[in-house]
Coordinates of C-alpha atoms and ligand atoms in Angstrom, one line a residue:
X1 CA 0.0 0.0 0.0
X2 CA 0.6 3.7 -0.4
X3 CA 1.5 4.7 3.0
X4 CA 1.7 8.0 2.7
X5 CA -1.6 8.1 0.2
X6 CA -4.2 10.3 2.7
X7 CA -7.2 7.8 1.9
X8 CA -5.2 4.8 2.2
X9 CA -3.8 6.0 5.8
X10 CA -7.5 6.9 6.6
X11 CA -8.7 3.3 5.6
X12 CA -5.6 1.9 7.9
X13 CA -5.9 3.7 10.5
X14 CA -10.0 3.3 10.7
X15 CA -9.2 -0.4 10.5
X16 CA -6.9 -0.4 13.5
X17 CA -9.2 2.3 15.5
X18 CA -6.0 4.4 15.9
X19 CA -6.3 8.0 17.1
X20 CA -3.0 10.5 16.7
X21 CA -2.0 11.7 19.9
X22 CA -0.7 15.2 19.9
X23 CA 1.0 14.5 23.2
X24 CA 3.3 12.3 21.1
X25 CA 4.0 14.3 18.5
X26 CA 1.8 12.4 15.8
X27 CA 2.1 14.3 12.6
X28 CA 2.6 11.6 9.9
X29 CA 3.6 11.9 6.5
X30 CA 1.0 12.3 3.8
X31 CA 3.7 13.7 0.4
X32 CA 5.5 10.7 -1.1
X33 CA 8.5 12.6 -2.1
X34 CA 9.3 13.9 1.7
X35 CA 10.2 10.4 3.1
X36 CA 12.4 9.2 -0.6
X37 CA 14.2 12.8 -0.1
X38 CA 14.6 12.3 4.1
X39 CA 16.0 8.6 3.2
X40 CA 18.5 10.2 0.4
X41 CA 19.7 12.6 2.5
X42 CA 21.0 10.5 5.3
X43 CA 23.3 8.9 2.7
X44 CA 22.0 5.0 3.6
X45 CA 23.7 2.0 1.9
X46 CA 23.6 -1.5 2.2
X47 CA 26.7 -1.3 4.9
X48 CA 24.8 1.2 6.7
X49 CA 22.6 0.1 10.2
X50 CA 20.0 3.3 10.4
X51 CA 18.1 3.5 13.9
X52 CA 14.6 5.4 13.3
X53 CA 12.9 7.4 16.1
X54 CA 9.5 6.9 15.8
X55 CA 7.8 5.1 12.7
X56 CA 4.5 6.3 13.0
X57 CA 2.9 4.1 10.1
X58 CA 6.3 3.2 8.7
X59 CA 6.5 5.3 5.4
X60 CA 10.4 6.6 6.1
X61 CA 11.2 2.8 7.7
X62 CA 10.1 1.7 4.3
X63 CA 12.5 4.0 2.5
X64 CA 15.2 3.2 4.5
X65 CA 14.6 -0.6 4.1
X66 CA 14.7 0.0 0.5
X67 CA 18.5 1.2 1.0
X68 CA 20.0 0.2 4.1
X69 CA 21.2 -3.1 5.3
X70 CA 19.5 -2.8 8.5
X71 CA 16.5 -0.3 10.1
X72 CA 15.9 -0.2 13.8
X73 CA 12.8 1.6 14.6
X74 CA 11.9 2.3 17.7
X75 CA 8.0 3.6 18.4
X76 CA 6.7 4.6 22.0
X77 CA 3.0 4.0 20.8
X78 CA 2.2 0.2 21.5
X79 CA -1.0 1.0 19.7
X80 CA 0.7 1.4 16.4
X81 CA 2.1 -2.3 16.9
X82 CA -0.7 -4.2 14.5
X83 CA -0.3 -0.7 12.2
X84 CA 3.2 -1.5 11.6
X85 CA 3.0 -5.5 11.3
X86 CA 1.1 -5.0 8.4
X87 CA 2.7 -2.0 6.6
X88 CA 6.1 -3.7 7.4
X89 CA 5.1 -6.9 6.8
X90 CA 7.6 -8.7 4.5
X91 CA 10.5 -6.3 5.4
X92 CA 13.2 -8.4 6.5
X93 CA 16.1 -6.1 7.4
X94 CA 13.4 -3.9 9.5
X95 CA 13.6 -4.8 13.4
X96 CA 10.8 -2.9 15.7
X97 CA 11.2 -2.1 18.9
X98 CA 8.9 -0.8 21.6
X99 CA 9.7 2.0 24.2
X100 CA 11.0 5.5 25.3
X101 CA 13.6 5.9 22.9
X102 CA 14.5 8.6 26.1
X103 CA 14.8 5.4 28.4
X104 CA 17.6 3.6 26.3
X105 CA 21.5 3.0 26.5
X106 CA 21.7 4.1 23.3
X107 CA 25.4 3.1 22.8
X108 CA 24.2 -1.1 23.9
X109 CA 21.5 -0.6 21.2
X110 CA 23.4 0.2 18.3
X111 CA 26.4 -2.4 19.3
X112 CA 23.6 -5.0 19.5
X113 CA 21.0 -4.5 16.8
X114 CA 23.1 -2.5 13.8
X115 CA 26.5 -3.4 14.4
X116 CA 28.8 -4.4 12.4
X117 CA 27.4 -1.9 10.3
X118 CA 27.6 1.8 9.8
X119 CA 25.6 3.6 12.4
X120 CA 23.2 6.4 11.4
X121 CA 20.2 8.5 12.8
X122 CA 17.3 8.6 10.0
X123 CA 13.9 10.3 11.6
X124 CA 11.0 12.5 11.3
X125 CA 11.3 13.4 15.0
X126 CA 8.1 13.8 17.5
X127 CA 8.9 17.7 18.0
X128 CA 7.5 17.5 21.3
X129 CA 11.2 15.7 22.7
X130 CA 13.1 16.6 20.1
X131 CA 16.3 18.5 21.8
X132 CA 16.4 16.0 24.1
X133 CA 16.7 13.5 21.8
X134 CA 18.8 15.0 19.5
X135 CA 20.8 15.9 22.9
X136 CA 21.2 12.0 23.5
X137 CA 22.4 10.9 19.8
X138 CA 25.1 13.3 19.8
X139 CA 26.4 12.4 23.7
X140 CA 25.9 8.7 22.3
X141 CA 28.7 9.7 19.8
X142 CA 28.4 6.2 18.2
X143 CA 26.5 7.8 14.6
X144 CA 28.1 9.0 11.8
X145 CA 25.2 11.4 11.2
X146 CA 21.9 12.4 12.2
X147 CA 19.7 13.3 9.3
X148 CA 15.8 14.4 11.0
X149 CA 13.3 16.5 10.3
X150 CA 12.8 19.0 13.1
X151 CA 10.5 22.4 13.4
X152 CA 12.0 25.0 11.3
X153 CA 13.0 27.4 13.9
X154 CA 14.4 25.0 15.8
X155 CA 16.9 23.6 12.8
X156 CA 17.4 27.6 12.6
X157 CA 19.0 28.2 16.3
X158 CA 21.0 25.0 15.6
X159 CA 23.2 26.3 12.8
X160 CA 22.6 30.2 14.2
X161 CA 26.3 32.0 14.5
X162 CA 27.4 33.8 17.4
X163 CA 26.0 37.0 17.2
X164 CA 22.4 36.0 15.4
X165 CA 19.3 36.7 17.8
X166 CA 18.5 32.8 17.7
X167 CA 22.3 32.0 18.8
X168 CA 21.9 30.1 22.0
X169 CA 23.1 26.5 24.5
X170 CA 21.8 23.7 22.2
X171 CA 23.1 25.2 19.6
X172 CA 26.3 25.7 21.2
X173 CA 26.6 21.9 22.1
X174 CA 25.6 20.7 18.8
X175 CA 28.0 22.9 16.6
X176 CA 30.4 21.3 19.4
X177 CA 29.9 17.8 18.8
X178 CA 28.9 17.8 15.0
X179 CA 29.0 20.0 11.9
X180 CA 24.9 21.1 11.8
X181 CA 23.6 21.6 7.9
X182 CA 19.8 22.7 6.8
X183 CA 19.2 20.4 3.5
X184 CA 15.6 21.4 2.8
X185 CA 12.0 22.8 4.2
X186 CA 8.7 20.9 4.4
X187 CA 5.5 22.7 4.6
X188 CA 2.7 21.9 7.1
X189 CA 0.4 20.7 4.3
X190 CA 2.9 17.7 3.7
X191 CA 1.1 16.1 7.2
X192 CA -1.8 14.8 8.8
X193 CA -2.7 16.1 11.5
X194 CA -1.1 19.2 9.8
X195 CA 1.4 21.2 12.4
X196 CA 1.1 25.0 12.7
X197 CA 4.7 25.3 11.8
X198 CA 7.0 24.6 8.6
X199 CA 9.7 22.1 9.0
X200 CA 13.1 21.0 8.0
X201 CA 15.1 18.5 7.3
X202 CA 18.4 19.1 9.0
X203 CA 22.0 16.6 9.0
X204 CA 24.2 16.7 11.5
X205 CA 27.9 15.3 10.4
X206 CA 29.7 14.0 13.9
X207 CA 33.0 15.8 14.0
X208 CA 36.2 13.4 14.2
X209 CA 37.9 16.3 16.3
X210 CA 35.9 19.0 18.7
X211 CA 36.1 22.5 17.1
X212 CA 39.4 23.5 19.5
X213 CA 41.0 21.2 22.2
X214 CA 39.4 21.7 25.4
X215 CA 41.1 20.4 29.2
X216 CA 37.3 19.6 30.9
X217 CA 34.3 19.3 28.0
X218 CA 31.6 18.5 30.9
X219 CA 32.8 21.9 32.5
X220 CA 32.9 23.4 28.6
X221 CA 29.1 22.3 28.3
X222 CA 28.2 23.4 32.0
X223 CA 29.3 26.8 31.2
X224 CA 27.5 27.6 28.0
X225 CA 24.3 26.6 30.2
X226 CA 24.9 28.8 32.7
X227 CA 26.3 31.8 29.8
X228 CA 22.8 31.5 28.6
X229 CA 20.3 30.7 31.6
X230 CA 20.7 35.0 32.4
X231 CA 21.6 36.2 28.9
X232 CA 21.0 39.4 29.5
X233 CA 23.7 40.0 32.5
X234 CA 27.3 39.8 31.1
X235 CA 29.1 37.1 30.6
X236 CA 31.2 36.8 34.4
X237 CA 28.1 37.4 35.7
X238 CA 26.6 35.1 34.4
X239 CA 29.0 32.6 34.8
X240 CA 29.3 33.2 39.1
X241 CA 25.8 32.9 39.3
X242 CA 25.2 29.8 37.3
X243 CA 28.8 27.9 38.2
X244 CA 29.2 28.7 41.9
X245 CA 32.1 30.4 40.9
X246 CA 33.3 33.9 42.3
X247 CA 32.6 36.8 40.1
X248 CA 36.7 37.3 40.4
X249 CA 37.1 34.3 38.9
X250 CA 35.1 34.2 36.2
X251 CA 36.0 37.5 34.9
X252 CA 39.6 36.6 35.2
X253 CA 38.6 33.3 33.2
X254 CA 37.0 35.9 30.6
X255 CA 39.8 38.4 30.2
X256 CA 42.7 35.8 30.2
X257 CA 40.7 33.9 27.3
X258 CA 40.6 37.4 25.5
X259 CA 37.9 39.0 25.7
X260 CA 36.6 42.1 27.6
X261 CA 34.6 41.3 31.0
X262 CA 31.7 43.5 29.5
X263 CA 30.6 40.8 26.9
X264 CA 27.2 38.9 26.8
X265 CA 27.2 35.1 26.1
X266 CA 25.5 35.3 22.7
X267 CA 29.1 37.2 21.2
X268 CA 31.3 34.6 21.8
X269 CA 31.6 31.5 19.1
X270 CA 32.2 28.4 20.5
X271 CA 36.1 28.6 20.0
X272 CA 35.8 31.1 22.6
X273 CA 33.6 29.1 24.7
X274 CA 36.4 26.5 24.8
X275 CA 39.1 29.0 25.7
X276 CA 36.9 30.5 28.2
X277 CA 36.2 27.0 29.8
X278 CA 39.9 26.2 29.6
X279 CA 40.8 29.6 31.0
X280 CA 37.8 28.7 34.2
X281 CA 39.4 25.0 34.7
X282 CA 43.4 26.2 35.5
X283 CA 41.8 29.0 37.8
X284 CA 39.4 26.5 39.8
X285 CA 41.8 23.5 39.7
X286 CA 44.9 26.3 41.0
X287 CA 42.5 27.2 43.7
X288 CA 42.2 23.1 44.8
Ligands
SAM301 N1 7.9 8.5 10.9 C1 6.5 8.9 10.9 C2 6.2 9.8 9.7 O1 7.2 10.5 9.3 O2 5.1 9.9 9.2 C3 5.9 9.4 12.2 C4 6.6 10.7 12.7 S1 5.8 11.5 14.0 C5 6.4 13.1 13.8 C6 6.7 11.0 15.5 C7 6.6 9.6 15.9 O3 7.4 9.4 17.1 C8 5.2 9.1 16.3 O4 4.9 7.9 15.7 C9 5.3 9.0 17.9 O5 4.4 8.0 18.4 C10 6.7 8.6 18.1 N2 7.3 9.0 19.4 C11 6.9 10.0 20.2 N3 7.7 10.1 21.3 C12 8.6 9.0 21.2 C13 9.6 8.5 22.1 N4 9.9 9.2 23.2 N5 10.3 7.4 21.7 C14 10.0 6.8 20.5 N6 9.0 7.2 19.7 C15 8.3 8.3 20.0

């Protein structure tokens, strides 16, 4: 069947007595060409394991079956289960798994179900979790990249510049860990339920080597958090109240990285960040 062929999915879904649940994100694909173009863009071959967050009906997992040598999907609806046995049905390099995809070891999944092959991320994510998830796959730092289709503004303020009004944390830690590109948009009318929002299909390329070496990256990451939790105080300020650091501390962190003790978070790139960090972590380990 046509699964993303708006009477068909109606017929399906009346079948299994589904209802979408907005809590869970539920906007499924209803324009053929969205899931072919979402597959080719996360680069899947036969050597290539792809896990899938949420398969909804199953119209991407069918397009990455098509191409990869292995799709794990994992769906948090249980209700979906008889769904998916019959759109899937046949599909022998698809394996379906049910749960939080929050509440996995992500690294035990991929060396169990995909490996030995090439890990990557393929997913129209639920937009609900999706920097959290996104937040996990990168930390997991097992996939070569992540190619999902997120809310537009969001795949905005993850490839914003220092400086740009969206500039901000998550963007910050992903631009750390991987090399953030927007491929394409997706309007609303390409779903069902339609969202109020246009989307985009965004790839995230996992850097061999961080952007600039850094001494302590869990410190790196704590203070971009705090740089941006009171964005609108300067940037040692910012830093003493959100590190439990003295405000002497952190502005000598600041000026001995280079910069002026004036500045704002959202003005330094995330080189600075790391010299900043580095700067913080010979103060507070002098000071042991
Ligand atoms: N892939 C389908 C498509 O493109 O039409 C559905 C995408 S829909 C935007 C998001 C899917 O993620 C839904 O099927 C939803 O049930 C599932 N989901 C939501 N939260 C999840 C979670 N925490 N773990 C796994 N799946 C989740």
């Amino acid at each position: 069947m046509n699964l993303t062929n708006y009477s068909e999915i109606q017929a399906l879904l009346a079948r299994h007595g589904f209802r979408f649940s907005k809590s869970l994100g539920q906007n499924f694909l209803i324009a053929d060409w969205v899931p072919r173009q979402l597959a080719e863009a996360a680069e899947v071959d036969r050597d290539t394991g792809v896990l899938e967050i949420g398969p909804g009906l199953g119209c991407l997992t069918a397009q990455l079956s098509e191409r990869a040598g292995k799709v794990l999907a994992i769906e948090l609806d249980r209700t979906l289960r008889p769904v998916l046995a019959e759109t899937l049905e046949g599909r022998e390099n698809v394996e379906l798994l049910f749960g939080d995809v929050l509440k996995q070891d992500i690294p035990a999944l991929v060396a169990e179900h995909l490996a030995p092959l090439r890990p990557v991320v393929c997913a129209n994510l639920p937009y609900n979790v999706t920097s959290p998830v996104l937040s996990a796959l990168l930390h997991a730092g097992c996939f070569e990249t992540v190619t999902v289709m997120v809310q537009r503004e969001v795949a905005k303020r993850l490839c914003a510049e220092a400086g740009a009004p969206d500039y901000g944390a998550f963007g910050i830690l992903v631009q750390w860990l991987s090399e953030p590109e927007i491929l394409f948009e997706v309007p609303p009318s390409c779903f069902v339920p339609q969202p109020k929002v246009t989307s985009a299909i965004i790839r995230l390329r996992r850097r061999a080597v961080p952007p600039a070496p850094v001494r302590d990256e869990e410190l790196l990451f704590r203070l971009v958090r705090a740089a941006f939790n009171q964005r609108r105080k300067t940037l040692p300020n910012a830093l003493a109240a959100g590190l439990g650091v003295s405000r002497q501390q952190a502005e000598t962190a600041v000026q001995n990285a280079g910069f002026d003790t004036r500045i704002r978070g959202e003005s330094v790139d995330v080189v600075g960040f790391a010299k900043i960090s580095d700067e913080l972590s010979k103060i507070l380990s002098a000071d042991l």
